[in-house]
Backbone as a printed PyTorch tensor [residue, N CA C, xyz], in Angstrom:
tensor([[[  0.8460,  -1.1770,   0.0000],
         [  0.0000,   0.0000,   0.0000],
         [  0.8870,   1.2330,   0.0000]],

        [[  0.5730,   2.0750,  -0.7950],
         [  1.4060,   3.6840,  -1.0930],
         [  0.0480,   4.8940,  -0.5930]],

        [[  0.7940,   5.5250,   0.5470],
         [  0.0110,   6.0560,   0.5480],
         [  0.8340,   7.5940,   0.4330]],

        [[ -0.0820,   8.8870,   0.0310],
         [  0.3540,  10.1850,  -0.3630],
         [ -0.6220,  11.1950,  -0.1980]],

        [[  0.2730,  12.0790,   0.9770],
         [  0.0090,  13.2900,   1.3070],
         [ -0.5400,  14.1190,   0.6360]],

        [[ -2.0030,  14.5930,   0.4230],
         [ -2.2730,  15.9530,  -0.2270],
         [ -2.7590,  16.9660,   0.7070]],

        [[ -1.9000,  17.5400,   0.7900],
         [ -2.1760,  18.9570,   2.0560],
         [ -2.0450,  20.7810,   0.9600]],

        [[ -2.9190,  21.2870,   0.6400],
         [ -2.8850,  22.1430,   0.1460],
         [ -2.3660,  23.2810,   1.0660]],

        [[ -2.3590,  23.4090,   2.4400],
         [ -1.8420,  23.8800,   3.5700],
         [ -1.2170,  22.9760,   4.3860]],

        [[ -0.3360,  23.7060,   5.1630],
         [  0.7230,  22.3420,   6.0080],
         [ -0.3020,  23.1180,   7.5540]],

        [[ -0.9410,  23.4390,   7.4810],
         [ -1.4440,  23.7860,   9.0850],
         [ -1.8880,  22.5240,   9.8820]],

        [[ -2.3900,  21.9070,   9.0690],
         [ -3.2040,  20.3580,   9.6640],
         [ -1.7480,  19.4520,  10.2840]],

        [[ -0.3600,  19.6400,   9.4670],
         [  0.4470,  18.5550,   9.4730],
         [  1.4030,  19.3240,  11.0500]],

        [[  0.2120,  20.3960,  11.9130],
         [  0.8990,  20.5870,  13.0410],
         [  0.3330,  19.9830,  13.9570]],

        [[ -0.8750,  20.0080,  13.6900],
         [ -1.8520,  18.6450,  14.6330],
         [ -1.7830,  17.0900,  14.0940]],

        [[ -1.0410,  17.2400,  13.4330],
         [ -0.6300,  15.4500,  13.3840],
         [ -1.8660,  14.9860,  12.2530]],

        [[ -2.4980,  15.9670,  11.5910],
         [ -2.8660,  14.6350,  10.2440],
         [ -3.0520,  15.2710,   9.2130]],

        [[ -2.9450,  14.7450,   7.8230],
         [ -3.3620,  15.1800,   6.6040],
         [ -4.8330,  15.4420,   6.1240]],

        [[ -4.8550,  16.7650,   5.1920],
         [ -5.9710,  17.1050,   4.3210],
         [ -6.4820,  15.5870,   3.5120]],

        [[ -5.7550,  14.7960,   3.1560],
         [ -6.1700,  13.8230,   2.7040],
         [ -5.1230,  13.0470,   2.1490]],

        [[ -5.5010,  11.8470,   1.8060],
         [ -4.0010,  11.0120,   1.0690],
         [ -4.8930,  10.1200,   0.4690]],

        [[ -3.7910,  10.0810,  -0.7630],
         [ -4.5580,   9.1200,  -1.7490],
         [ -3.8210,   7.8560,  -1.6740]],

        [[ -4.7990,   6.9160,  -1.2150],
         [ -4.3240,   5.2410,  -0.9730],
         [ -3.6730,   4.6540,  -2.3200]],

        [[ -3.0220,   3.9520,  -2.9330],
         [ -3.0460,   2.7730,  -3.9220],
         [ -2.6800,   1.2250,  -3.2910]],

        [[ -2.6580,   0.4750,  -4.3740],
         [ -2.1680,  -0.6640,  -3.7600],
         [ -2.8070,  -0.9700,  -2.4120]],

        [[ -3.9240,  -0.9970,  -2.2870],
         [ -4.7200,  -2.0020,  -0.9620],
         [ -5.3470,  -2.5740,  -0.9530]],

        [[ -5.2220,  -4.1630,  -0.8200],
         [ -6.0520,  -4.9830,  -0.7380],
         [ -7.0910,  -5.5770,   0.2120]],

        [[ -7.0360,  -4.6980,   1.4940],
         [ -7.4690,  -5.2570,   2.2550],
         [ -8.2800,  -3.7420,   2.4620]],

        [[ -9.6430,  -3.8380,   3.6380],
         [-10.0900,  -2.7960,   4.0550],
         [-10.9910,  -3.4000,   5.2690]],

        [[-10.7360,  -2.6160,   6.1700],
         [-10.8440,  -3.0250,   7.7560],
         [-11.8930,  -1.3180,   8.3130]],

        [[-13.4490,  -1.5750,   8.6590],
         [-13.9810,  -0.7100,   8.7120],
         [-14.2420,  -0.8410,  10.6610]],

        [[-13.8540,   0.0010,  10.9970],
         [-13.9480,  -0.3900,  12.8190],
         [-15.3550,   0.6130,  12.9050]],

        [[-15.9380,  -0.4440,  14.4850],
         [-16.9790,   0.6280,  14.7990],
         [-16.4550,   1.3690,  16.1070]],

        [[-16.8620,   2.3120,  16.5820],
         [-16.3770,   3.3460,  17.4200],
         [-15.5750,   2.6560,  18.3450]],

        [[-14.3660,   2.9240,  18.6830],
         [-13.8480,   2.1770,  20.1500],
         [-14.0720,   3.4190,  21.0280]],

        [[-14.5450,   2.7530,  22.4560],
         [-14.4630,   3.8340,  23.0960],
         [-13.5650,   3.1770,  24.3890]],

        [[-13.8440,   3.9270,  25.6380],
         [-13.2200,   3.8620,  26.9980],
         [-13.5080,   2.6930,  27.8570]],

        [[-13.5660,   1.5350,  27.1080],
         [-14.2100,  -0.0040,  27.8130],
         [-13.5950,  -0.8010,  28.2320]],

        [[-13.7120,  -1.7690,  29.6380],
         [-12.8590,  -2.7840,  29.4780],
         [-13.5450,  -3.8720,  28.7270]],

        [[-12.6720,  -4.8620,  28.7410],
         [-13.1070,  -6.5470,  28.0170],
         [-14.7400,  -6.7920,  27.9420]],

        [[-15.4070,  -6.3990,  29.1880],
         [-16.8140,  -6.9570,  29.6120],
         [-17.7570,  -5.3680,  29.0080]],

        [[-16.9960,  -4.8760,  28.4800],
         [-17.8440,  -3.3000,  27.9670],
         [-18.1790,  -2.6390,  29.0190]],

        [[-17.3100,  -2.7400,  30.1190],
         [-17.8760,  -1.4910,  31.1310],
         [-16.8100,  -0.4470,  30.9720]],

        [[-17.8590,   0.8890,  31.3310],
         [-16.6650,   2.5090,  31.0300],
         [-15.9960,   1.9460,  31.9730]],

        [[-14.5900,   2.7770,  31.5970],
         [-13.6860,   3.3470,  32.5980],
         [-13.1140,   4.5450,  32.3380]],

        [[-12.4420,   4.7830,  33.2820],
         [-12.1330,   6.3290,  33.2710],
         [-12.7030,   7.3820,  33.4800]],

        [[-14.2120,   7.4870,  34.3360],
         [-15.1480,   8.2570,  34.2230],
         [-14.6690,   9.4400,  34.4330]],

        [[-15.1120,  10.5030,  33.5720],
         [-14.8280,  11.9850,  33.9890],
         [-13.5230,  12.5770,  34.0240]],

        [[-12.3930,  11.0990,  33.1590],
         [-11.1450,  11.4530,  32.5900],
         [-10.7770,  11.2800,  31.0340]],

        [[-10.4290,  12.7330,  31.1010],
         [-11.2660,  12.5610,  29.2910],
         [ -9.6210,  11.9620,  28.6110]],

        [[ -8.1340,  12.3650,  29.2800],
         [ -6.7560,  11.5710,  29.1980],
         [ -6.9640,  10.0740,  29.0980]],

        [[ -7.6000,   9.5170,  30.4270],
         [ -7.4700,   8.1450,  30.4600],
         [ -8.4470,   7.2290,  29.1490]],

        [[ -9.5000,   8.4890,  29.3820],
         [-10.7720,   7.5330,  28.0770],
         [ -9.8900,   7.6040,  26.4710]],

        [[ -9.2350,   8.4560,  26.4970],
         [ -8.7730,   8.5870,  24.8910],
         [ -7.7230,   7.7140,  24.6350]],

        [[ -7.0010,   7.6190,  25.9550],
         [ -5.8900,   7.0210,  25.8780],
         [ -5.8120,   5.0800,  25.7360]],

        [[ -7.0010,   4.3260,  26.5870],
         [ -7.9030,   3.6890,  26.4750],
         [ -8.7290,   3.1290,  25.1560]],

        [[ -9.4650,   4.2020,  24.5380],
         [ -9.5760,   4.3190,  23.2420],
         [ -8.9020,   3.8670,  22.1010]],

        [[ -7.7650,   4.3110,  22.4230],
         [ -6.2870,   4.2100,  21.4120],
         [ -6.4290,   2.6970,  21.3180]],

        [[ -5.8620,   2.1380,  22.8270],
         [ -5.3910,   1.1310,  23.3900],
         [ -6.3940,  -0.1620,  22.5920]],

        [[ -7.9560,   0.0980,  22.6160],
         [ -8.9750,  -0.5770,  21.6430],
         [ -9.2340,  -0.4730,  20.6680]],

        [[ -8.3890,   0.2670,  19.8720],
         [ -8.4120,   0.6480,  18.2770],
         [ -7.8620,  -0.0050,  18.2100]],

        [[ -5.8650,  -0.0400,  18.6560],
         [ -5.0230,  -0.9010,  18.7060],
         [ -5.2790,  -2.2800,  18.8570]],

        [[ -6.1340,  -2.8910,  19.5130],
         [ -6.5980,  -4.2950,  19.9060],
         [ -7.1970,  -4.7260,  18.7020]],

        [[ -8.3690,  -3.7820,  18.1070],
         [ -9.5260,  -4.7660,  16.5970],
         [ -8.3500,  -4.4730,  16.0290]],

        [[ -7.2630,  -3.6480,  15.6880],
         [ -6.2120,  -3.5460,  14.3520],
         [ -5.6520,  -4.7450,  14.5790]],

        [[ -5.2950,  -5.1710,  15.3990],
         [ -3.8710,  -6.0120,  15.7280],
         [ -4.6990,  -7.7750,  15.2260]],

        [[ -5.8390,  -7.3760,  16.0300],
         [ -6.5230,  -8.9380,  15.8370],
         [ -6.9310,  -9.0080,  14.0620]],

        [[ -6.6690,  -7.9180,  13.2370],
         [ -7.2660,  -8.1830,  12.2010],
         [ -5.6320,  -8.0920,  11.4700]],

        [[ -4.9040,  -8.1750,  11.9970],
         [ -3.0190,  -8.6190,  11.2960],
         [ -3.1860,  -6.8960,  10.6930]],

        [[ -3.5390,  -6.0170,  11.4160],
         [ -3.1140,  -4.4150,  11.1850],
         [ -2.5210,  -3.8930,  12.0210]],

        [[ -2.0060,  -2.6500,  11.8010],
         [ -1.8130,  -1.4540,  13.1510],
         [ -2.2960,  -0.1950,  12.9240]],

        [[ -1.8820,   0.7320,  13.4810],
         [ -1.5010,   1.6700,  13.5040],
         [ -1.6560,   2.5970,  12.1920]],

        [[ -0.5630,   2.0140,  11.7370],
         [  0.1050,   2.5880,  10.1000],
         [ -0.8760,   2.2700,   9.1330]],

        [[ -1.4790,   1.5330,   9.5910],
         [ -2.8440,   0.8800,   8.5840],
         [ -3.9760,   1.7050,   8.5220]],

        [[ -4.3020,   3.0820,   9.1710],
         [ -5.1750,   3.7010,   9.4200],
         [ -5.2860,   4.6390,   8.5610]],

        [[ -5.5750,   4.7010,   7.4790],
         [ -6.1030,   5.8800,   6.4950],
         [ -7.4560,   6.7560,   6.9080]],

        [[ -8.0480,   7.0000,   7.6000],
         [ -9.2140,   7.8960,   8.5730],
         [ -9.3570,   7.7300,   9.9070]],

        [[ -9.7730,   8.5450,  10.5750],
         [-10.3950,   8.6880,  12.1550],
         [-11.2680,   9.6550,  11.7930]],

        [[-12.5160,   9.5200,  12.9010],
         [-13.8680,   9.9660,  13.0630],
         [-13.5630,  10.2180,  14.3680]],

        [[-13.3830,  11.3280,  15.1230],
         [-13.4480,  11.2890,  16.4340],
         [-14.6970,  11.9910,  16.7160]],

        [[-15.1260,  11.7150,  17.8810],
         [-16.6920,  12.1600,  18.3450],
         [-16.3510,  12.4820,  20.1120]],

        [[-16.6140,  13.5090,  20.7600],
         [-16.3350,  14.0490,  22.2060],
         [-17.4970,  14.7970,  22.3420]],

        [[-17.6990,  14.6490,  24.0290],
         [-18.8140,  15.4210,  24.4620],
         [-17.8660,  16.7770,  24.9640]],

        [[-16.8790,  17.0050,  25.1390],
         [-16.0120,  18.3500,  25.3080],
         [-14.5900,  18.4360,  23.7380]],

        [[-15.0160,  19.1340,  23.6520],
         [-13.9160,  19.1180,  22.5640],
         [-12.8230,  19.7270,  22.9780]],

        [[-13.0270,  21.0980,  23.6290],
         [-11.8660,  21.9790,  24.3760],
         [-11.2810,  20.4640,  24.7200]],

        [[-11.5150,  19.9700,  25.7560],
         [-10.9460,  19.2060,  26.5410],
         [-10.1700,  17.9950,  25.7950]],

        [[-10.7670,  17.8610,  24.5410],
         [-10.1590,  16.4940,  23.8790],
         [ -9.0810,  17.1990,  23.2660]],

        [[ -8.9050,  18.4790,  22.9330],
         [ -7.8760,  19.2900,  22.3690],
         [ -6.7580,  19.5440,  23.0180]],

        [[ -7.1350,  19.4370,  24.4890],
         [ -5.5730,  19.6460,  25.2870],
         [ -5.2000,  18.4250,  25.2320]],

        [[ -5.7990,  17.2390,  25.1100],
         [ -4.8860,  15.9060,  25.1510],
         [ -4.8620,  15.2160,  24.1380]],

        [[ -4.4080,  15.9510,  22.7910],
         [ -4.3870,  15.3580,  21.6210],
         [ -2.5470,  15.2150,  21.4360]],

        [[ -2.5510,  15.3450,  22.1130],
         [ -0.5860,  14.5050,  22.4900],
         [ -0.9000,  13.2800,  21.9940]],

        [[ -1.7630,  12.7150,  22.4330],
         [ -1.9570,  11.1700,  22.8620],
         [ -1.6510,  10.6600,  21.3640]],

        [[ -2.3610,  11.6540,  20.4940],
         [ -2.2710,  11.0860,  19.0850],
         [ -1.1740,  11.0120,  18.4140]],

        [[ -0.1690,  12.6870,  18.6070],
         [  0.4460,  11.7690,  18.2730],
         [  2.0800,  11.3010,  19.2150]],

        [[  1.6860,  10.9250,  20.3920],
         [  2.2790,  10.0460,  20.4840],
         [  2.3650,   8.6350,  20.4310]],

        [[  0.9720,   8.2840,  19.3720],
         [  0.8370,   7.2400,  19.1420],
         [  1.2470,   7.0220,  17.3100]],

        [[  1.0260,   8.1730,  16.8090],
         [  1.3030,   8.0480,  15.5120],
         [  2.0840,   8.4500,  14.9110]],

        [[  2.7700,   9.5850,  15.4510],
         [  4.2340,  10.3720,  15.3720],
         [  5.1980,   9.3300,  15.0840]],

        [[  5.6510,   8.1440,  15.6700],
         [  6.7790,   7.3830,  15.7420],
         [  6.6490,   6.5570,  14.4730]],

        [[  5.4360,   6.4300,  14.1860],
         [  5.2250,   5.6860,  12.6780],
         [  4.8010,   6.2430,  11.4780]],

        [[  5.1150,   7.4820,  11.7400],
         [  5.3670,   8.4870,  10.5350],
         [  3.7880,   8.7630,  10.3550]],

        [[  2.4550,   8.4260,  10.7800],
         [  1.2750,   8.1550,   9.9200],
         [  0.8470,   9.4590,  10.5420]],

        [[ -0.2460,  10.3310,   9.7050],
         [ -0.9000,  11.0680,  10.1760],
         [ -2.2860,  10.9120,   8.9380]],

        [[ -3.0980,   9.9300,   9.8730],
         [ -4.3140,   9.9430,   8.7380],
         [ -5.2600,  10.9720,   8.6500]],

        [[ -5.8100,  11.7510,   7.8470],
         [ -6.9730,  12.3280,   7.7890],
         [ -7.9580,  11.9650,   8.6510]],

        [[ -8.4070,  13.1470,   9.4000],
         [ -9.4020,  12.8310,  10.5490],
         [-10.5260,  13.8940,  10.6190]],

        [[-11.4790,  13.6630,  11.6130],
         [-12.2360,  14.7820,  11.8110],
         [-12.9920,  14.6180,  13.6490]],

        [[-12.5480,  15.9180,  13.9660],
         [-13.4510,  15.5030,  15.4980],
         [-14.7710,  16.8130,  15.3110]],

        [[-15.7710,  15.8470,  16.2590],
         [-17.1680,  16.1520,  16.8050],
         [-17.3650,  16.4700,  17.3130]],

        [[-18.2030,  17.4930,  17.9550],
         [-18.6210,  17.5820,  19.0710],
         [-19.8230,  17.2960,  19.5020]],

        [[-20.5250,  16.5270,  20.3800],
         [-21.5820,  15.6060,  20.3530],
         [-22.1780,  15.7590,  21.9540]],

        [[-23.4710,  15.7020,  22.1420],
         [-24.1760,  16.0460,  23.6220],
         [-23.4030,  14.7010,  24.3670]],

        [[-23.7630,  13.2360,  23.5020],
         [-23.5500,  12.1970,  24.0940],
         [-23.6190,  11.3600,  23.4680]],

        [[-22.8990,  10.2210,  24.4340],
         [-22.4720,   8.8340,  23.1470],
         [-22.8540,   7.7280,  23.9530]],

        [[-23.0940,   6.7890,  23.0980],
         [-24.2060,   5.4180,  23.6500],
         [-23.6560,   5.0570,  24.9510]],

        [[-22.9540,   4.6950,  25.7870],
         [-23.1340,   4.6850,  26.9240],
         [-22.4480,   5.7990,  27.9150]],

        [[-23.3610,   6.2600,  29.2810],
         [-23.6230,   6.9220,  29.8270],
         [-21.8070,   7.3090,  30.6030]],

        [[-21.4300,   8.4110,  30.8760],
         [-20.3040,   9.0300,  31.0200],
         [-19.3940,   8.2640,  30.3620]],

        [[-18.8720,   8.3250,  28.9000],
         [-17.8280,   8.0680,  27.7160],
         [-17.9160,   9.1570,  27.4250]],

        [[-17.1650,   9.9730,  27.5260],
         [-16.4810,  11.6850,  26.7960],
         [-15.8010,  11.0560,  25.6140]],

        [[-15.2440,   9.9520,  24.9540],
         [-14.0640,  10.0640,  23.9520],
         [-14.8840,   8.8330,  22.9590]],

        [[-14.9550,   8.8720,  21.1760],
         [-14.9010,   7.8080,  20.5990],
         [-14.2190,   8.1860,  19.4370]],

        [[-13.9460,   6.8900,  19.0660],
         [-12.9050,   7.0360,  18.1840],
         [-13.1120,   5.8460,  16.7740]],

        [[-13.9840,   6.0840,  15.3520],
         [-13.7530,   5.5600,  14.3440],
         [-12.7570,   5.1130,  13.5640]],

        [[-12.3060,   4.3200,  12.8670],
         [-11.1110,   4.2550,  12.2490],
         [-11.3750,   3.5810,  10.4470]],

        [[-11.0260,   3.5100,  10.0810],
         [-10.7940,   2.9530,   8.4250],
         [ -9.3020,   2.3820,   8.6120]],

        [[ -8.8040,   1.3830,   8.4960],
         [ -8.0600,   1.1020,   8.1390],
         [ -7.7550,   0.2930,   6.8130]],

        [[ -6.3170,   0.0540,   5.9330],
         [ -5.6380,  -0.5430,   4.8090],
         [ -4.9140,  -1.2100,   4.8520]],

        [[ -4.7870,  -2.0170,   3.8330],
         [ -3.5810,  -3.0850,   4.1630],
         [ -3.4370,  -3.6340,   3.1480]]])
């Protein structure tokens, strides 16, 4: 898979993702549904920590990628969805210190949303991944 940067402005490539990139070469396509702040048995955690839920988040994106022979680097979109956005904005480190080291910065978009299917989850996180 080749993937390529089209950023008509580099402002986006200071928050860690691209205007868009055009995929080739992928045979595979891996559509995730929201991970959010859950353990194993789907109960929240992290209540009322919007660091730990995102970070968490990551951690279950990382889990359906890995079980489907992906990662990370495999992620051509994110959908993010938050009931505080200010707040998801001061801890968008997380991203990329998760994606920084593997060069990827996929095209994304965050939400801002009253609320998400279960009751205190501040953070979700869509993905598309390639392979």
């Amino acid at each position: 898979m080749q993937r390529t940067a089209v950023n008509p402005w580099d402002w986006s490539l200071k928050l860690g993702y691209n205007q868009a990139e055009v995929i080739e070469g992928a045979a595979r396509q891996l559509i995730c549904a929201g991970q959010t702040a859950v353990d194993a048995e789907g109960n929240p955690r992290h209540l009322g920590d919007m660091r730990g839920q995102i970070a968490l988040a990551l951690d279950n994106l990382e889990a359906v990628l890995t079980n489907a022979d992906m990662g990370l680097r495999n992620v051509v979109r994110l959908g993010l969805y938050t009931t505080d956005v200010d707040e998801a904005l001061k801890n968008f480190d997380l991203f990329g210190m998760r994606f920084g080291p593997i060069r990827c910065a996929p095209p994304m978009t965050l939400l801002g949303v009253s609320c998400l299917a279960i009751p205190g989850l501040l953070f979700e996180i869509e993905a598309t991944a390639m392979g």
